[in-house]
Short mmCIF file of N, CA and C in Angstrom, two decimals:
data_model
loop_
_atom_site.label_atom_id
_atom_site.label_comp_id
_atom_site.label_asym_id
_atom_site.label_seq_id
_atom_site.Cartn_x
_atom_site.Cartn_y
_atom_site.Cartn_z
N UNK A 1 118.07 -30.38 193.24
CA UNK A 1 116.85 -31.16 193.43
C UNK A 1 116.83 -31.67 194.86
N UNK A 2 115.77 -31.46 195.52
CA UNK A 2 115.63 -31.92 196.89
C UNK A 2 114.99 -33.30 196.86
N UNK A 3 115.83 -34.32 197.08
CA UNK A 3 115.35 -35.69 196.99
C UNK A 3 114.45 -36.06 198.15
N UNK A 4 114.74 -35.50 199.33
CA UNK A 4 114.00 -35.86 200.53
C UNK A 4 112.52 -35.47 200.43
N UNK A 5 112.21 -34.50 199.59
CA UNK A 5 110.81 -34.11 199.41
C UNK A 5 110.02 -35.21 198.73
N UNK A 6 110.68 -36.08 197.97
CA UNK A 6 110.00 -37.16 197.25
C UNK A 6 109.77 -38.38 198.13
N UNK A 7 110.44 -38.48 199.28
CA UNK A 7 110.28 -39.66 200.14
C UNK A 7 108.92 -39.60 200.84
N UNK A 8 108.34 -40.77 201.03
CA UNK A 8 107.04 -40.88 201.71
C UNK A 8 107.18 -41.84 202.88
N UNK A 9 106.22 -41.81 203.79
CA UNK A 9 106.17 -42.75 204.92
C UNK A 9 104.91 -43.60 204.77
N UNK A 10 105.10 -44.90 205.03
CA UNK A 10 103.92 -45.78 204.97
C UNK A 10 103.22 -45.80 206.33
N UNK A 11 102.24 -46.68 206.51
CA UNK A 11 101.43 -46.73 207.74
C UNK A 11 102.28 -47.09 208.96
N UNK A 12 103.35 -47.88 208.78
CA UNK A 12 104.21 -48.25 209.91
C UNK A 12 105.28 -47.19 210.18
N UNK A 13 105.37 -46.16 209.35
CA UNK A 13 106.34 -45.09 209.55
C UNK A 13 107.67 -45.30 208.82
N UNK A 14 107.73 -46.33 207.96
CA UNK A 14 108.97 -46.58 207.21
C UNK A 14 109.03 -45.66 206.00
N UNK A 15 110.28 -45.24 205.64
CA UNK A 15 110.48 -44.39 204.47
C UNK A 15 110.50 -45.24 203.21
N UNK A 16 109.93 -44.71 202.14
CA UNK A 16 110.02 -45.40 200.86
C UNK A 16 109.97 -44.38 199.73
N UNK A 17 110.54 -44.81 198.60
CA UNK A 17 110.48 -44.01 197.39
C UNK A 17 109.23 -44.46 196.66
N UNK A 18 108.31 -43.55 196.39
CA UNK A 18 107.06 -43.98 195.76
C UNK A 18 107.30 -44.50 194.34
N UNK A 19 106.40 -45.31 193.82
CA UNK A 19 106.55 -45.82 192.45
C UNK A 19 106.52 -44.66 191.44
N UNK A 20 107.36 -44.79 190.42
CA UNK A 20 107.41 -43.77 189.37
C UNK A 20 107.22 -44.43 188.02
N UNK A 21 106.80 -43.63 187.05
CA UNK A 21 106.55 -44.16 185.72
C UNK A 21 107.76 -43.89 184.83
N UNK A 22 108.18 -44.94 184.12
CA UNK A 22 109.30 -44.82 183.18
C UNK A 22 108.82 -44.15 181.90
N UNK A 23 109.76 -43.68 181.06
CA UNK A 23 109.36 -43.04 179.79
C UNK A 23 108.57 -43.97 178.87
N UNK A 24 108.82 -45.29 178.97
CA UNK A 24 108.11 -46.22 178.08
C UNK A 24 106.71 -46.56 178.61
N UNK A 25 106.34 -46.01 179.77
CA UNK A 25 104.99 -46.23 180.28
C UNK A 25 104.93 -47.25 181.40
N UNK A 26 105.95 -48.08 181.61
CA UNK A 26 105.93 -49.06 182.69
C UNK A 26 106.23 -48.37 184.02
N UNK A 27 105.92 -49.05 185.14
CA UNK A 27 106.08 -48.46 186.46
C UNK A 27 107.22 -49.12 187.22
N UNK A 28 107.96 -48.27 187.96
CA UNK A 28 108.98 -48.78 188.87
C UNK A 28 108.29 -49.10 190.19
N UNK A 29 108.74 -50.16 190.86
CA UNK A 29 108.15 -50.54 192.14
C UNK A 29 108.63 -49.59 193.22
N UNK A 30 107.84 -49.49 194.30
CA UNK A 30 108.24 -48.66 195.44
C UNK A 30 109.47 -49.29 196.08
N UNK A 31 110.36 -48.44 196.63
CA UNK A 31 111.61 -48.94 197.20
C UNK A 31 111.75 -48.40 198.61
N UNK A 32 111.86 -49.31 199.60
CA UNK A 32 112.03 -48.90 200.99
C UNK A 32 113.49 -48.51 201.22
N UNK A 33 113.69 -47.41 201.96
CA UNK A 33 115.04 -46.91 202.23
C UNK A 33 115.16 -46.58 203.72
N UNK A 34 116.42 -46.45 204.21
CA UNK A 34 116.68 -46.10 205.61
C UNK A 34 116.69 -44.59 205.78
N UNK A 35 116.63 -44.16 207.04
CA UNK A 35 116.72 -42.73 207.35
C UNK A 35 118.06 -42.20 206.85
N UNK A 36 118.06 -41.02 206.26
CA UNK A 36 119.29 -40.40 205.79
C UNK A 36 119.75 -40.90 204.43
N UNK A 37 118.91 -41.68 203.74
CA UNK A 37 119.27 -42.22 202.43
C UNK A 37 119.48 -41.08 201.42
N UNK A 38 120.59 -41.19 200.67
CA UNK A 38 120.87 -40.23 199.59
C UNK A 38 121.12 -41.07 198.33
N UNK A 39 120.40 -40.80 197.25
CA UNK A 39 120.60 -41.61 196.04
C UNK A 39 122.02 -41.44 195.47
N UNK A 40 122.43 -42.44 194.73
CA UNK A 40 123.79 -42.49 194.17
C UNK A 40 124.10 -41.26 193.32
N UNK A 41 123.14 -40.79 192.57
CA UNK A 41 123.37 -39.66 191.68
C UNK A 41 123.63 -38.36 192.44
N UNK A 42 123.13 -38.26 193.68
CA UNK A 42 123.26 -37.02 194.42
C UNK A 42 124.42 -37.03 195.42
N UNK A 43 125.13 -38.15 195.53
CA UNK A 43 126.27 -38.24 196.44
C UNK A 43 127.45 -37.51 195.81
N UNK A 44 128.10 -36.63 196.61
CA UNK A 44 129.28 -35.92 196.10
C UNK A 44 130.41 -36.92 195.86
N UNK A 45 131.18 -36.68 194.81
CA UNK A 45 132.30 -37.57 194.54
C UNK A 45 133.38 -37.37 195.59
N UNK A 46 134.14 -38.41 195.87
CA UNK A 46 135.16 -38.38 196.90
C UNK A 46 136.29 -37.45 196.51
N UNK A 47 136.70 -36.62 197.46
CA UNK A 47 137.85 -35.74 197.25
C UNK A 47 138.81 -35.98 198.40
N UNK A 48 140.06 -36.32 198.10
CA UNK A 48 141.04 -36.57 199.15
C UNK A 48 141.41 -35.26 199.84
N UNK A 49 142.12 -35.38 200.97
CA UNK A 49 142.51 -34.19 201.71
C UNK A 49 143.44 -33.32 200.86
N UNK A 50 144.34 -33.98 200.13
CA UNK A 50 145.27 -33.23 199.28
C UNK A 50 144.55 -32.45 198.21
N UNK A 51 143.53 -33.06 197.59
CA UNK A 51 142.76 -32.40 196.55
C UNK A 51 141.99 -31.21 197.13
N UNK A 52 141.39 -31.41 198.32
CA UNK A 52 140.67 -30.32 198.96
C UNK A 52 141.62 -29.17 199.28
N UNK A 53 142.81 -29.50 199.79
CA UNK A 53 143.80 -28.47 200.13
C UNK A 53 144.22 -27.70 198.88
N UNK A 54 144.46 -28.43 197.78
CA UNK A 54 144.88 -27.78 196.53
C UNK A 54 143.78 -26.86 196.00
N UNK A 55 142.54 -27.30 196.06
CA UNK A 55 141.42 -26.47 195.59
C UNK A 55 141.27 -25.22 196.45
N UNK A 56 141.40 -25.39 197.77
CA UNK A 56 141.31 -24.24 198.67
C UNK A 56 142.45 -23.26 198.40
N UNK A 57 143.66 -23.77 198.14
CA UNK A 57 144.81 -22.90 197.86
C UNK A 57 144.59 -22.11 196.58
N UNK A 58 143.99 -22.74 195.57
CA UNK A 58 143.70 -22.03 194.31
C UNK A 58 142.70 -20.90 194.55
N UNK A 59 141.71 -21.18 195.38
CA UNK A 59 140.69 -20.17 195.65
C UNK A 59 141.27 -18.99 196.42
N UNK A 60 142.23 -19.27 197.29
CA UNK A 60 142.81 -18.20 198.11
C UNK A 60 143.88 -17.44 197.36
N UNK A 61 144.53 -18.05 196.40
CA UNK A 61 145.60 -17.39 195.66
C UNK A 61 146.95 -17.61 196.33
N UNK A 62 147.92 -16.79 195.99
CA UNK A 62 149.27 -16.92 196.52
C UNK A 62 149.31 -16.32 197.93
N UNK A 63 149.87 -17.06 198.91
CA UNK A 63 149.96 -16.52 200.26
C UNK A 63 150.84 -15.26 200.28
N UNK A 64 150.36 -14.22 200.94
CA UNK A 64 151.13 -12.99 201.06
C UNK A 64 150.90 -12.01 199.93
N UNK A 65 150.16 -12.41 198.91
CA UNK A 65 149.90 -11.53 197.77
C UNK A 65 148.63 -10.75 198.05
N UNK A 66 148.74 -9.42 198.00
CA UNK A 66 147.59 -8.60 198.36
C UNK A 66 146.78 -8.15 197.15
N UNK A 67 147.17 -8.54 195.95
CA UNK A 67 146.45 -8.15 194.74
C UNK A 67 145.18 -8.95 194.58
N UNK A 68 144.57 -8.87 193.41
CA UNK A 68 143.31 -9.59 193.19
C UNK A 68 143.55 -11.11 193.20
N UNK A 69 142.64 -11.85 193.81
CA UNK A 69 142.76 -13.30 193.85
C UNK A 69 142.22 -13.89 192.56
N UNK A 70 142.57 -15.15 192.26
CA UNK A 70 142.06 -15.76 191.03
C UNK A 70 140.54 -15.80 190.99
N UNK A 71 139.89 -15.91 192.14
CA UNK A 71 138.43 -15.92 192.14
C UNK A 71 137.88 -14.56 191.77
N UNK A 72 138.62 -13.49 192.09
CA UNK A 72 138.16 -12.14 191.81
C UNK A 72 138.36 -11.79 190.33
N UNK A 73 139.46 -12.20 189.75
CA UNK A 73 139.74 -11.82 188.35
C UNK A 73 139.36 -12.97 187.44
N UNK A 74 138.29 -12.82 186.72
CA UNK A 74 137.81 -13.86 185.83
C UNK A 74 138.32 -13.70 184.41
N UNK A 75 138.80 -12.52 184.05
CA UNK A 75 139.24 -12.31 182.67
C UNK A 75 140.67 -12.77 182.50
N UNK A 76 140.92 -13.48 181.42
CA UNK A 76 142.26 -13.96 181.10
C UNK A 76 142.71 -13.28 179.82
N UNK A 77 144.00 -13.07 179.65
CA UNK A 77 144.46 -12.44 178.41
C UNK A 77 144.22 -13.37 177.22
N UNK A 78 143.85 -12.80 176.11
CA UNK A 78 143.60 -13.57 174.89
C UNK A 78 144.90 -13.73 174.12
N UNK A 79 144.88 -14.58 173.10
CA UNK A 79 146.06 -14.77 172.26
C UNK A 79 146.46 -13.48 171.56
N UNK A 80 145.48 -12.66 171.21
CA UNK A 80 145.78 -11.38 170.55
C UNK A 80 146.55 -10.47 171.50
N UNK A 81 146.17 -10.47 172.80
CA UNK A 81 146.89 -9.64 173.77
C UNK A 81 148.32 -10.11 173.92
N UNK A 82 148.51 -11.41 173.94
CA UNK A 82 149.85 -11.97 174.10
C UNK A 82 150.71 -11.64 172.88
N UNK A 83 150.15 -11.78 171.67
CA UNK A 83 150.89 -11.49 170.45
C UNK A 83 151.22 -10.00 170.36
N UNK A 84 150.30 -9.16 170.82
CA UNK A 84 150.50 -7.72 170.72
C UNK A 84 151.62 -7.26 171.64
N UNK A 85 151.78 -7.95 172.76
CA UNK A 85 152.83 -7.52 173.69
C UNK A 85 154.21 -7.79 173.11
N UNK A 86 154.36 -8.77 172.26
CA UNK A 86 155.60 -9.16 171.57
C UNK A 86 156.80 -9.18 172.51
N UNK A 87 156.59 -9.76 173.68
CA UNK A 87 157.71 -9.95 174.60
C UNK A 87 158.48 -11.19 174.15
N UNK A 88 159.81 -11.20 174.39
CA UNK A 88 160.54 -12.40 174.03
C UNK A 88 160.06 -13.57 174.90
N UNK A 89 159.92 -14.71 174.27
CA UNK A 89 159.39 -15.89 174.95
C UNK A 89 160.50 -16.46 175.84
N UNK A 90 160.20 -16.62 177.12
CA UNK A 90 161.14 -17.24 178.03
C UNK A 90 160.88 -18.72 178.04
N UNK A 91 161.93 -19.48 177.82
CA UNK A 91 161.78 -20.93 177.80
C UNK A 91 162.22 -21.49 179.14
N UNK A 92 161.51 -22.52 179.58
CA UNK A 92 161.88 -23.17 180.83
C UNK A 92 163.15 -23.99 180.59
N UNK A 93 163.69 -24.50 181.67
CA UNK A 93 164.93 -25.28 181.59
C UNK A 93 164.73 -26.52 180.72
N UNK A 94 163.61 -27.21 180.91
CA UNK A 94 163.33 -28.41 180.12
C UNK A 94 163.13 -28.08 178.65
N UNK A 95 162.47 -26.95 178.37
CA UNK A 95 162.27 -26.56 176.97
C UNK A 95 163.61 -26.28 176.30
N UNK A 96 164.53 -25.64 177.04
CA UNK A 96 165.86 -25.38 176.49
C UNK A 96 166.60 -26.68 176.20
N UNK A 97 166.50 -27.65 177.13
CA UNK A 97 167.15 -28.95 176.93
C UNK A 97 166.59 -29.64 175.69
N UNK A 98 165.26 -29.62 175.57
CA UNK A 98 164.63 -30.27 174.41
C UNK A 98 165.07 -29.61 173.11
N UNK A 99 165.18 -28.28 173.12
CA UNK A 99 165.59 -27.54 171.93
C UNK A 99 167.01 -27.94 171.52
N UNK A 100 167.94 -28.00 172.51
CA UNK A 100 169.32 -28.39 172.22
C UNK A 100 169.38 -29.82 171.69
N UNK A 101 168.58 -30.71 172.31
CA UNK A 101 168.56 -32.10 171.88
C UNK A 101 168.07 -32.23 170.44
N UNK A 102 167.05 -31.43 170.11
CA UNK A 102 166.49 -31.45 168.76
C UNK A 102 167.52 -30.96 167.74
N UNK A 103 168.23 -29.88 168.09
CA UNK A 103 169.26 -29.36 167.18
C UNK A 103 170.39 -30.36 167.00
N UNK A 104 170.81 -31.00 168.09
CA UNK A 104 171.88 -32.00 168.01
C UNK A 104 171.45 -33.18 167.15
N UNK A 105 170.19 -33.59 167.30
CA UNK A 105 169.67 -34.71 166.51
C UNK A 105 169.70 -34.38 165.02
N UNK A 106 169.34 -33.17 164.66
CA UNK A 106 169.37 -32.76 163.26
C UNK A 106 170.79 -32.78 162.72
N UNK A 107 171.77 -32.31 163.52
CA UNK A 107 173.17 -32.31 163.09
C UNK A 107 173.66 -33.74 162.94
N UNK A 108 173.32 -34.61 163.92
CA UNK A 108 173.74 -36.01 163.87
C UNK A 108 173.18 -36.71 162.64
N UNK A 109 171.91 -36.46 162.32
CA UNK A 109 171.31 -37.09 161.14
C UNK A 109 172.04 -36.66 159.87
N UNK A 110 172.43 -35.39 159.79
CA UNK A 110 173.15 -34.89 158.63
C UNK A 110 174.51 -35.59 158.52
N UNK A 111 175.21 -35.74 159.65
CA UNK A 111 176.52 -36.40 159.64
C UNK A 111 176.38 -37.87 159.27
N UNK A 112 175.35 -38.54 159.75
CA UNK A 112 175.13 -39.95 159.42
C UNK A 112 174.89 -40.10 157.92
N UNK A 113 174.12 -39.18 157.34
CA UNK A 113 173.87 -39.24 155.90
C UNK A 113 175.18 -39.08 155.12
N UNK A 114 176.05 -38.17 155.58
CA UNK A 114 177.34 -37.96 154.91
C UNK A 114 178.18 -39.23 154.97
N UNK A 115 178.24 -39.86 156.14
CA UNK A 115 179.06 -41.06 156.32
C UNK A 115 178.52 -42.19 155.46
N UNK A 116 177.19 -42.38 155.44
CA UNK A 116 176.64 -43.47 154.65
C UNK A 116 176.88 -43.23 153.15
N UNK A 117 176.80 -41.98 152.72
CA UNK A 117 177.10 -41.69 151.32
C UNK A 117 178.55 -42.03 151.00
N UNK A 118 179.46 -41.67 151.90
CA UNK A 118 180.89 -41.94 151.70
C UNK A 118 181.15 -43.44 151.62
N UNK A 119 180.51 -44.20 152.52
CA UNK A 119 180.71 -45.66 152.54
C UNK A 119 180.16 -46.29 151.26
N UNK A 120 179.01 -45.85 150.81
CA UNK A 120 178.44 -46.44 149.59
C UNK A 120 179.31 -46.12 148.38
N UNK A 121 179.93 -44.93 148.37
CA UNK A 121 180.85 -44.61 147.27
C UNK A 121 182.05 -45.54 147.29
N UNK A 122 182.62 -45.79 148.46
CA UNK A 122 183.79 -46.67 148.58
C UNK A 122 183.44 -48.09 148.15
N UNK A 123 182.26 -48.55 148.54
CA UNK A 123 181.84 -49.90 148.16
C UNK A 123 181.68 -49.99 146.64
N UNK A 124 181.14 -48.95 146.04
CA UNK A 124 180.97 -48.94 144.59
C UNK A 124 182.32 -48.95 143.89
N UNK A 125 183.33 -48.30 144.48
CA UNK A 125 184.67 -48.29 143.88
C UNK A 125 185.32 -49.66 143.93
N UNK A 126 185.10 -50.38 145.01
CA UNK A 126 185.77 -51.67 145.16
C UNK A 126 185.26 -52.69 144.14
N UNK A 127 183.96 -52.78 143.98
CA UNK A 127 183.33 -53.70 143.04
C UNK A 127 183.93 -55.10 143.15
N UNK A 128 183.81 -55.66 144.31
CA UNK A 128 184.33 -57.00 144.54
C UNK A 128 183.40 -57.99 143.86
N UNK A 129 183.97 -58.84 143.05
CA UNK A 129 183.16 -59.85 142.35
C UNK A 129 182.72 -60.91 143.35
N UNK A 130 181.48 -61.39 143.18
CA UNK A 130 180.95 -62.39 144.10
C UNK A 130 181.63 -63.74 143.94
N UNK A 131 182.10 -64.05 142.74
CA UNK A 131 182.66 -65.38 142.49
C UNK A 131 184.15 -65.48 142.80
N UNK A 132 184.79 -64.43 143.26
CA UNK A 132 186.21 -64.50 143.59
C UNK A 132 186.38 -65.21 144.93
N UNK A 133 187.29 -66.19 144.98
CA UNK A 133 187.58 -66.93 146.19
C UNK A 133 189.09 -66.88 146.41
N UNK A 134 189.54 -67.06 147.65
CA UNK A 134 190.98 -67.09 147.87
C UNK A 134 191.62 -68.21 147.04
N UNK A 135 192.81 -67.96 146.60
CA UNK A 135 193.49 -68.92 145.73
C UNK A 135 193.66 -70.26 146.45
N UNK A 136 193.37 -71.35 145.71
CA UNK A 136 193.51 -72.69 146.28
C UNK A 136 194.97 -72.99 146.60
N UNK A 137 195.87 -72.42 145.82
CA UNK A 137 197.30 -72.66 146.05
C UNK A 137 197.74 -72.12 147.40
N UNK A 138 197.21 -70.97 147.79
CA UNK A 138 197.58 -70.40 149.09
C UNK A 138 197.08 -71.27 150.23
N UNK A 139 195.86 -71.78 150.08
CA UNK A 139 195.30 -72.66 151.12
C UNK A 139 196.15 -73.92 151.28
N UNK A 140 196.52 -74.51 150.15
CA UNK A 140 197.33 -75.74 150.20
C UNK A 140 198.68 -75.46 150.82
N UNK A 141 199.24 -74.30 150.47
CA UNK A 141 200.57 -73.95 150.99
C UNK A 141 200.50 -73.79 152.51
N UNK A 142 199.45 -73.12 153.01
CA UNK A 142 199.29 -72.95 154.46
C UNK A 142 199.13 -74.31 155.15
N UNK A 143 198.33 -75.19 154.54
CA UNK A 143 198.10 -76.50 155.13
C UNK A 143 199.39 -77.31 155.18
N UNK A 144 200.19 -77.24 154.11
CA UNK A 144 201.46 -77.99 154.07
C UNK A 144 202.44 -77.42 155.10
N UNK A 145 202.48 -76.10 155.26
CA UNK A 145 203.37 -75.49 156.25
C UNK A 145 202.97 -75.91 157.67
N UNK A 146 201.67 -76.01 157.91
CA UNK A 146 201.20 -76.44 159.21
C UNK A 146 201.62 -77.89 159.49
N UNK A 147 201.47 -78.76 158.49
CA UNK A 147 201.88 -80.16 158.65
C UNK A 147 203.38 -80.26 158.88
N UNK A 148 204.15 -79.48 158.14
CA UNK A 148 205.61 -79.48 158.27
C UNK A 148 206.03 -79.01 159.67
N UNK A 149 205.33 -77.98 160.19
CA UNK A 149 205.61 -77.50 161.55
C UNK A 149 205.34 -78.60 162.58
N UNK A 150 204.23 -79.32 162.41
CA UNK A 150 203.87 -80.40 163.34
C UNK A 150 204.91 -81.52 163.27
N UNK A 151 205.39 -81.83 162.08
CA UNK A 151 206.41 -82.88 161.92
C UNK A 151 207.71 -82.44 162.60
N UNK A 152 208.11 -81.18 162.42
CA UNK A 152 209.35 -80.68 163.03
C UNK A 152 209.24 -80.69 164.56
N UNK A 153 208.07 -80.32 165.10
CA UNK A 153 207.87 -80.36 166.55
C UNK A 153 208.00 -81.80 167.07
N UNK A 154 207.37 -82.73 166.34
CA UNK A 154 207.44 -84.13 166.74
C UNK A 154 208.89 -84.64 166.68
N UNK A 155 209.63 -84.24 165.65
CA UNK A 155 211.02 -84.66 165.48
C UNK A 155 211.88 -84.17 166.65
N UNK A 156 211.67 -82.89 167.08
CA UNK A 156 212.45 -82.37 168.21
C UNK A 156 212.13 -83.12 169.50
N UNK A 157 210.86 -83.50 169.70
CA UNK A 157 210.49 -84.25 170.90
C UNK A 157 211.12 -85.64 170.90
N UNK A 158 211.15 -86.25 169.70
CA UNK A 158 211.75 -87.59 169.59
C UNK A 158 213.26 -87.48 169.84
N UNK A 159 213.90 -86.46 169.30
CA UNK A 159 215.34 -86.28 169.48
C UNK A 159 215.69 -86.02 170.95
N UNK A 160 214.84 -85.31 171.66
CA UNK A 160 215.07 -85.03 173.07
C UNK A 160 214.83 -86.27 173.93
N UNK A 161 214.02 -87.18 173.43
CA UNK A 161 213.72 -88.39 174.17
C UNK A 161 212.47 -88.28 175.02
N UNK A 162 211.74 -87.19 174.92
CA UNK A 162 210.54 -87.02 175.72
C UNK A 162 209.36 -87.81 175.18
N UNK A 163 209.43 -88.21 173.90
CA UNK A 163 208.34 -88.98 173.29
C UNK A 163 208.93 -90.22 172.62
N UNK A 164 208.32 -91.36 172.87
CA UNK A 164 208.69 -92.58 172.16
C UNK A 164 207.69 -92.73 171.03
N UNK A 165 208.13 -92.58 169.76
CA UNK A 165 207.16 -92.57 168.66
C UNK A 165 206.49 -93.92 168.46
N UNK A 166 205.16 -93.85 168.21
CA UNK A 166 204.44 -95.07 167.87
C UNK A 166 204.40 -95.22 166.35
N UNK A 167 203.64 -96.18 165.85
CA UNK A 167 203.61 -96.51 164.42
C UNK A 167 203.16 -95.32 163.58
N UNK A 168 202.04 -94.63 164.00
CA UNK A 168 201.51 -93.50 163.22
C UNK A 168 202.48 -92.32 163.21
N UNK A 169 203.16 -92.09 164.33
CA UNK A 169 204.11 -90.97 164.40
C UNK A 169 205.33 -91.23 163.51
N UNK A 170 205.74 -92.51 163.42
CA UNK A 170 206.88 -92.85 162.53
C UNK A 170 206.49 -92.61 161.08
N UNK A 171 205.23 -92.97 160.72
CA UNK A 171 204.75 -92.73 159.36
C UNK A 171 204.70 -91.23 159.06
N UNK A 172 204.28 -90.46 160.05
CA UNK A 172 204.21 -89.01 159.90
C UNK A 172 205.61 -88.43 159.66
N UNK A 173 206.59 -88.90 160.40
CA UNK A 173 207.97 -88.42 160.21
C UNK A 173 208.50 -88.81 158.84
N UNK A 174 208.03 -89.97 158.32
CA UNK A 174 208.47 -90.45 157.01
C UNK A 174 207.91 -89.61 155.87
N UNK A 175 206.82 -88.92 156.10
CA UNK A 175 206.21 -88.09 155.04
C UNK A 175 206.82 -86.70 154.94
N UNK A 176 207.83 -86.40 155.73
CA UNK A 176 208.43 -85.07 155.74
C UNK A 176 208.98 -84.69 154.38
N UNK A 177 209.69 -85.61 153.75
CA UNK A 177 210.29 -85.34 152.44
C UNK A 177 209.22 -85.10 151.38
N UNK A 178 208.14 -85.88 151.45
CA UNK A 178 207.04 -85.76 150.49
C UNK A 178 206.38 -84.37 150.63
N UNK A 179 206.14 -83.92 151.86
CA UNK A 179 205.49 -82.62 152.11
C UNK A 179 206.40 -81.48 151.65
N UNK A 180 207.72 -81.63 151.89
CA UNK A 180 208.67 -80.61 151.47
C UNK A 180 208.69 -80.50 149.94
N UNK A 181 208.55 -81.63 149.26
CA UNK A 181 208.53 -81.63 147.80
C UNK A 181 207.27 -80.92 147.28
N UNK A 182 206.12 -81.21 147.90
CA UNK A 182 204.88 -80.55 147.48
C UNK A 182 204.97 -79.04 147.72
N UNK A 183 205.57 -78.66 148.84
CA UNK A 183 205.72 -77.25 149.16
C UNK A 183 206.64 -76.56 148.16
N UNK A 184 207.67 -77.22 147.75
CA UNK A 184 208.60 -76.65 146.75
C UNK A 184 207.91 -76.51 145.41
N UNK A 185 207.00 -77.43 145.09
CA UNK A 185 206.28 -77.37 143.82
C UNK A 185 205.31 -76.19 143.80
N UNK A 186 204.71 -75.88 144.94
CA UNK A 186 203.77 -74.76 145.00
C UNK A 186 204.49 -73.39 145.00
N UNK A 187 205.69 -73.33 145.51
CA UNK A 187 206.40 -72.05 145.60
C UNK A 187 207.03 -71.62 144.33
#
């Protein structure tokens, strides 16, 4: 569409777009424009230098190749032609990596399923009751042994003279016989 053919000049020589009628019957007002005006719809979209170079390279084809250029050969092979040739499919390096990764993932999932099955079987064999708790006697015995060890350590320090026992420490040393008796009762 040649837009410049639609531009008019008024009595002073200024360019303007004449009024036009909309589809609903109303009129658009005349619009004054500068010399060289191109409407937004007719402006070519921006193409960077790289994009222009890439497009030109596609049009020219491969440098040094004397066969038909892509612009010359418009026909492309169809899926039927490709299937009929029955050539072995060559996979790219990334496709091969993805294939190996997929196979490894399938093997790993199978191994994980085997391990989880084995663990669930072992858990079912154990059947640990929820209400079982460690024996209270063992806890008391450990606590008494710990107290006895602390009393013996304190006794050795007092015997060496490095500690002068205060009132609480003397009471603690006095309970040694009582703790030994409780320990003997539990054993």
